Coordinates of C-alpha atoms in Angstrom, one line a residue:
X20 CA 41.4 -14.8 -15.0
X21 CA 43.8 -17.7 -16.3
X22 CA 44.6 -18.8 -12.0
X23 CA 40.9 -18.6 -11.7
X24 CA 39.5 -21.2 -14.1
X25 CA 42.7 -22.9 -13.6
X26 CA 41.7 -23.1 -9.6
X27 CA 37.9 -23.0 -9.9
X28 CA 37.2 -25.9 -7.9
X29 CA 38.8 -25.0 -5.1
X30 CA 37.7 -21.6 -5.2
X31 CA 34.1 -22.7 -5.4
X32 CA 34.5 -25.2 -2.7
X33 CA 35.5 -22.6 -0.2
X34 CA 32.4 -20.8 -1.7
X35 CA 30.0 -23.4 -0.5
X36 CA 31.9 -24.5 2.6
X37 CA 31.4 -20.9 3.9
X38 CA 27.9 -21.0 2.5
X39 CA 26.8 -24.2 4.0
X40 CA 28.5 -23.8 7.3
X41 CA 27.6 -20.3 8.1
X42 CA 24.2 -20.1 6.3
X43 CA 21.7 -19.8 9.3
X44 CA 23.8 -20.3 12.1
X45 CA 21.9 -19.1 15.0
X46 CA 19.0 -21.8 14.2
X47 CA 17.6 -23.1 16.2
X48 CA 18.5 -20.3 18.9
X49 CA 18.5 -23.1 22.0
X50 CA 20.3 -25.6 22.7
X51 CA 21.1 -28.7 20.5
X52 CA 21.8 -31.9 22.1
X53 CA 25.7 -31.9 23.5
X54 CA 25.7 -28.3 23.4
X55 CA 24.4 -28.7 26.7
X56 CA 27.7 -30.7 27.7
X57 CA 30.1 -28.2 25.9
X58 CA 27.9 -25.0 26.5
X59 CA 28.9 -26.0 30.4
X60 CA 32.7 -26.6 29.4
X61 CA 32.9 -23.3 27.7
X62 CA 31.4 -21.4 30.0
X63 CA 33.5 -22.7 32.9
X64 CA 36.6 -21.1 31.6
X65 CA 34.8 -17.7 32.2
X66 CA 33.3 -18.4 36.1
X67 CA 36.7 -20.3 36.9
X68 CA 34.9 -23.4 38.2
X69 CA 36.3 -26.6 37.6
X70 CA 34.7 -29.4 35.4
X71 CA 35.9 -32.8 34.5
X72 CA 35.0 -34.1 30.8
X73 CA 36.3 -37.1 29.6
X74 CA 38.3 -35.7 26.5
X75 CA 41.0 -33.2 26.8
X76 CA 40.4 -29.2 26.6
X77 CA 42.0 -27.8 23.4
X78 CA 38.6 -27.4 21.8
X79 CA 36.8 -26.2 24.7
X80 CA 39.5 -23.7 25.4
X81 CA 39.6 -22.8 21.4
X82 CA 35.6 -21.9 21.3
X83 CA 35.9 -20.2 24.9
X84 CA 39.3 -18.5 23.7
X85 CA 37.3 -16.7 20.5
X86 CA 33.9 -16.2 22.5
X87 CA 35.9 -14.0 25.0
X88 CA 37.0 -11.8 21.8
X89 CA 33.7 -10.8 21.6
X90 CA 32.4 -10.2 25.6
X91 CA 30.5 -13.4 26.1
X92 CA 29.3 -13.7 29.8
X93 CA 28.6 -17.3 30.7
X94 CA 24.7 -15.9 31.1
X95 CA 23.3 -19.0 30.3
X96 CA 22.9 -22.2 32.6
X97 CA 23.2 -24.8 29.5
X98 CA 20.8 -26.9 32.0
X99 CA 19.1 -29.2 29.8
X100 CA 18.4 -29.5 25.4
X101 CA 16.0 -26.9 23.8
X102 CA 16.8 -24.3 26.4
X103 CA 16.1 -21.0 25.0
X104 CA 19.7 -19.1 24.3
X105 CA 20.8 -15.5 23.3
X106 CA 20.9 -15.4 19.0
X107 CA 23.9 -13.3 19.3
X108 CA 25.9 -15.3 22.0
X109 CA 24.9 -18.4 20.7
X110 CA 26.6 -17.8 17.0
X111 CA 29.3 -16.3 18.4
X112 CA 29.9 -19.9 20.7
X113 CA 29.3 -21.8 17.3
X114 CA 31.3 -19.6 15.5
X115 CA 34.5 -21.6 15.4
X116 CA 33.5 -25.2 15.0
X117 CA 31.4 -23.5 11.6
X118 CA 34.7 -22.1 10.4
X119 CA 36.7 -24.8 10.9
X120 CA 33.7 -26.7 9.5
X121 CA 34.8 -24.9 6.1
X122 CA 38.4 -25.5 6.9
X123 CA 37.7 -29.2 6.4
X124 CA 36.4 -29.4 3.4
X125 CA 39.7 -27.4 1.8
X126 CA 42.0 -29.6 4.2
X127 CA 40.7 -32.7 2.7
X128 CA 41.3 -31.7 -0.7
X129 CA 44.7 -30.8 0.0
X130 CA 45.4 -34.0 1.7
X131 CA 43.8 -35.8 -1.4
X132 CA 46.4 -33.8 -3.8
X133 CA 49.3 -34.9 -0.9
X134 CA 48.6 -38.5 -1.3
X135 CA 49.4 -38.4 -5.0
X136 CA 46.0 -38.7 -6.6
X137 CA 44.5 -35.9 -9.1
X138 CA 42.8 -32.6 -8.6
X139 CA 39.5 -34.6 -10.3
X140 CA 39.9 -37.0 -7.2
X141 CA 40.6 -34.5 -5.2
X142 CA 37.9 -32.4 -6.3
X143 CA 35.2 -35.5 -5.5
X144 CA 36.2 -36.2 -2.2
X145 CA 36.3 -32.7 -0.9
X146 CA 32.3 -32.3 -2.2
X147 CA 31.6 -35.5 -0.8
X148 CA 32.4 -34.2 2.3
X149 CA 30.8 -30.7 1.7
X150 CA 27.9 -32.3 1.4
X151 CA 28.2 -35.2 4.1
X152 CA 25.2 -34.1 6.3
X153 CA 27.1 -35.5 9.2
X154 CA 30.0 -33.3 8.9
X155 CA 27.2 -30.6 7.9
X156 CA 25.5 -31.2 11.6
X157 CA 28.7 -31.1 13.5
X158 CA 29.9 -28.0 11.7
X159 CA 26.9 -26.2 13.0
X160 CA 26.8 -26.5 16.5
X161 CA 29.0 -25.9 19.6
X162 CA 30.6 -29.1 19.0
X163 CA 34.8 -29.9 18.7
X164 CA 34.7 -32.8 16.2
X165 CA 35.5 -30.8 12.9
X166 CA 38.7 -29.5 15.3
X167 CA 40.3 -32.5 15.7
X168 CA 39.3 -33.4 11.9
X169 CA 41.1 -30.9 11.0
X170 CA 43.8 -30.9 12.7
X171 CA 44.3 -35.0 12.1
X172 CA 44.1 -34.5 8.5
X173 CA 46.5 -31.6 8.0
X174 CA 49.2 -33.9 9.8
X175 CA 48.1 -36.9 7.5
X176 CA 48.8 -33.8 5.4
X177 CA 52.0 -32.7 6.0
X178 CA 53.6 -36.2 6.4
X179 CA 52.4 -37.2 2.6
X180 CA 54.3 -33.8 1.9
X181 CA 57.2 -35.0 3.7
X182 CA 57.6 -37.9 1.9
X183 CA 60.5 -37.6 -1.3
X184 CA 61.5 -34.0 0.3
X185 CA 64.8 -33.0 0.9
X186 CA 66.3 -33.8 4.6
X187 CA 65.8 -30.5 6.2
X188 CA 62.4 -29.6 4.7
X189 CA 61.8 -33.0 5.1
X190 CA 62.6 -32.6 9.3
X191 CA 60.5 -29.4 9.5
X192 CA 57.4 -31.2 7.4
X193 CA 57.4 -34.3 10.1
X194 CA 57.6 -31.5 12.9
X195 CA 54.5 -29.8 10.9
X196 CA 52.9 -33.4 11.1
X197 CA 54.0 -33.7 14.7
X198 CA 52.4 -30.0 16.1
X199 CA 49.1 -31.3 14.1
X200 CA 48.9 -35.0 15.6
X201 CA 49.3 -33.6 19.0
X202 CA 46.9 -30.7 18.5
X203 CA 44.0 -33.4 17.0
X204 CA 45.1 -35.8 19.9
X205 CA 44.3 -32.3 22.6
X206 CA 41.2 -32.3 21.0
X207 CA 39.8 -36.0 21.8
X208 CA 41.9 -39.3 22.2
X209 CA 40.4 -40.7 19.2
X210 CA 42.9 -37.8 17.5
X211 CA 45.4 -40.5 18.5
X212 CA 44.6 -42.7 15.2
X213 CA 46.8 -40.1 13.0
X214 CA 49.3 -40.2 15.0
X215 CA 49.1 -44.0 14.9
X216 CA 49.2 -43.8 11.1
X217 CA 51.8 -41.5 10.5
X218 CA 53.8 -43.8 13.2
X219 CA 52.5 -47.3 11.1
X220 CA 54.0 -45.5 7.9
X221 CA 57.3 -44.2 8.9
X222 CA 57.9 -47.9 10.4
X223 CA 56.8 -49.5 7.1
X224 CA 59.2 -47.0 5.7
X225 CA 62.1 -47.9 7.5
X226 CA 61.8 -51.7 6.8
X227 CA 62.1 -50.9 2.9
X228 CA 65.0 -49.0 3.2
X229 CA 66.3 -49.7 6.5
X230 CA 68.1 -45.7 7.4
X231 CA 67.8 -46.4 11.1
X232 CA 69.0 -43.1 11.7
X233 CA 67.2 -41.0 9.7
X234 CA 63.8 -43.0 11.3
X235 CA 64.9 -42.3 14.6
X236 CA 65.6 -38.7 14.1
X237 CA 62.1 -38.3 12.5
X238 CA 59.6 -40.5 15.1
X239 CA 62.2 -38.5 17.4
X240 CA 61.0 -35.3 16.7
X241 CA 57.1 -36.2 15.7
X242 CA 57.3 -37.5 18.8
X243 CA 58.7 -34.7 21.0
X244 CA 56.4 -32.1 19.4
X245 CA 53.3 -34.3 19.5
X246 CA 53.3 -34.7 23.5
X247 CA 54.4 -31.1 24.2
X248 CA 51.8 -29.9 22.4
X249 CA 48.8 -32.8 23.8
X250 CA 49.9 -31.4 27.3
X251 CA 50.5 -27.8 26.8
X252 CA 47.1 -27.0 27.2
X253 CA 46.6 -28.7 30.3
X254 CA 48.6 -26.0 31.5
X255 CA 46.1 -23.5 30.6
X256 CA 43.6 -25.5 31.7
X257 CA 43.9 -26.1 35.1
X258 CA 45.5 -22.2 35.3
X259 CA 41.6 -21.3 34.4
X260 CA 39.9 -23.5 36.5
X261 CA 40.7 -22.6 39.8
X262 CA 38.0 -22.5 41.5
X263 CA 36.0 -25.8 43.3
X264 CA 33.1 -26.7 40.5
X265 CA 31.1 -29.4 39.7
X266 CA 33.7 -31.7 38.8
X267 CA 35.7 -32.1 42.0
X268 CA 32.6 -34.5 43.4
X269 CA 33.9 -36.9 40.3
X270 CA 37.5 -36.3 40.7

C-alpha cells in the first residue's frame, strides 16, 4: 500500500495511457489516411513483393512482425483512404503503434526523472503528453512515429543515466543509448536527431574535462552499436522481399 501511494502517478499514468490508446481501437474500421501507405508496407512482407518507401523498415517489419503472431493474410488491397477493412485485422495491424503509444507516455517520464528534474515535473510532462491529441492520433493508427519516439527518448534516456556512473556501468549505459539511437534512426532518419544530441553532449563533455580517452571509447562504442543496429534490419528486409513488386519501377 505504502509503494502505491508512494508511486501513484506513475501507476495511474500507465492506467490512462492504456486507456486512451486502446480505448476503441478498431474505429473507424477503414482506412485512415497513411494507413494506406503503411497498410501496403506491411502487407508486403507477407506476399514477398518488393516496395520502396522512403524511410527505413524497422517499424514496418515491427507491426508486420506482431500481425503474423496472429494469422494476418495481407487480404486487403490498402488502395485508397476510407476503404472498408476487417475490425479484427485491422486492430491487430494497429496493435503495436497503440502500445507503444502507452510506452511513451512512461518513457518520457522516466527520461524527465534522468535529466535531474522532480517526480512533480516529471509527472506534468508525461500528462501533457498523454493528453497531446497529436501523439493521441498517431498512437491510434497503423502509423510508426510513436516507434521511433520511443526508442529516441529511451536513448536520451539512458545517456542522462550514464552520466556520473561508474566506468563500466557507465560503458554498458552509452551502449544502452547506442542500441536505442540506432533502433529510432531504423525507424525514420529524423531518429537521427538523438543520436546528434547524445553526440553534441558527449563532445561538450569532453571540452570540460578534456579525458580524450574515455570520449573516444564511449562515441566508440555508441557509435558501433548505433550503425549495426540502423542496418541490421535491412538484412531482414530485403531477405523478405524477394519477389519483383511495385517498387522496382522506382528503383
Amino acid at each position: 500500500m505504502k509503494g502505491f501511494l508512494k508511486n501513484w502517478p506513475l501507476i495511474l499514468l500507465i492506467a490512462l495511457a492504456l486507456l486512451t490508446r486502446f480505448w476503441n481501437l478498431g474505429y473507424p474500421p477503414e482506412v485512415v489516411f497513411d494507413e494506406v501507405h503503411f497498410g501496403k508496407f506491411v502487407s508486403a512482407y507477407f506476399t514477398g513483393e518488393y516496395y520502396f518507401d522512403i524511410h527505413p523498415p524497422l517499424g514496418k517489419l515491427m507491426i508486420a512482425g506482431f500481425a503474423s503472431l496472429f494469422g494476418f493474410e495481407p487480404n486487403f488491397a490498402f488502395k485508397q483512404i476510407g476503404e472498408a477493412l476487417n475490425a479484427r485485422d485491422l486492430w491487430v495491424l494497429r496493435f503495436l503503434p497503440a502500445l507503444f503509444g502507452a510506452l511513451f507516455v512512461i518513457v518520457f517520464y522516466k527520461f524527465i526523472l534522468a535529466a535531474g528534474f522532480s517526480k512533480k515535473a516529471a509527472s506534468l510532462g508525461a500528462f501533457l503528453i498523454l493528453f497531446d491529441n497529436a501523439f493521441l492520433v498517431e498512437s491510434k493508427f497503423i502509423f510508426v512515429d510513436m516507434f521511433f519516439l520511443v526508442f529516441g527518448f529511451a536513448a536520451l534516456l539512458f545517456f542522462f543515466r550514464a552520466q556520473g556512473a561508474a566506468s563500466k556501468k557507465q560503458l554498458l549505459l552509452y551502449g544502452a543509448a547506442g542500441v536505442f539511437a540506432g533502433l529510432s534512426a531504423s525507424i525514420k532518419w529524423t531518429g537521427l536527431a538523438f543520436a546528434g544530441i547524445i553526440l553534441f553532449f558527449s563532445f561538450t563533455k569532453f571540452l570540460q574535462d578534456r579525458r580524450f580517452k574515455e570520449f573516444a571509447a564511449r562515441a566508440t562504442l555508441f557509435i558501433i552499436l548505433a550503425c549495426f543496429v540502423y542496418l541490421a534490419p535491412f538484412a531482414l528486409h530485403f531477405k523478405l522481399l524477394a519477389s519483383p513488386g511495385p517498387g522496382d519501377a522506382f528503383m
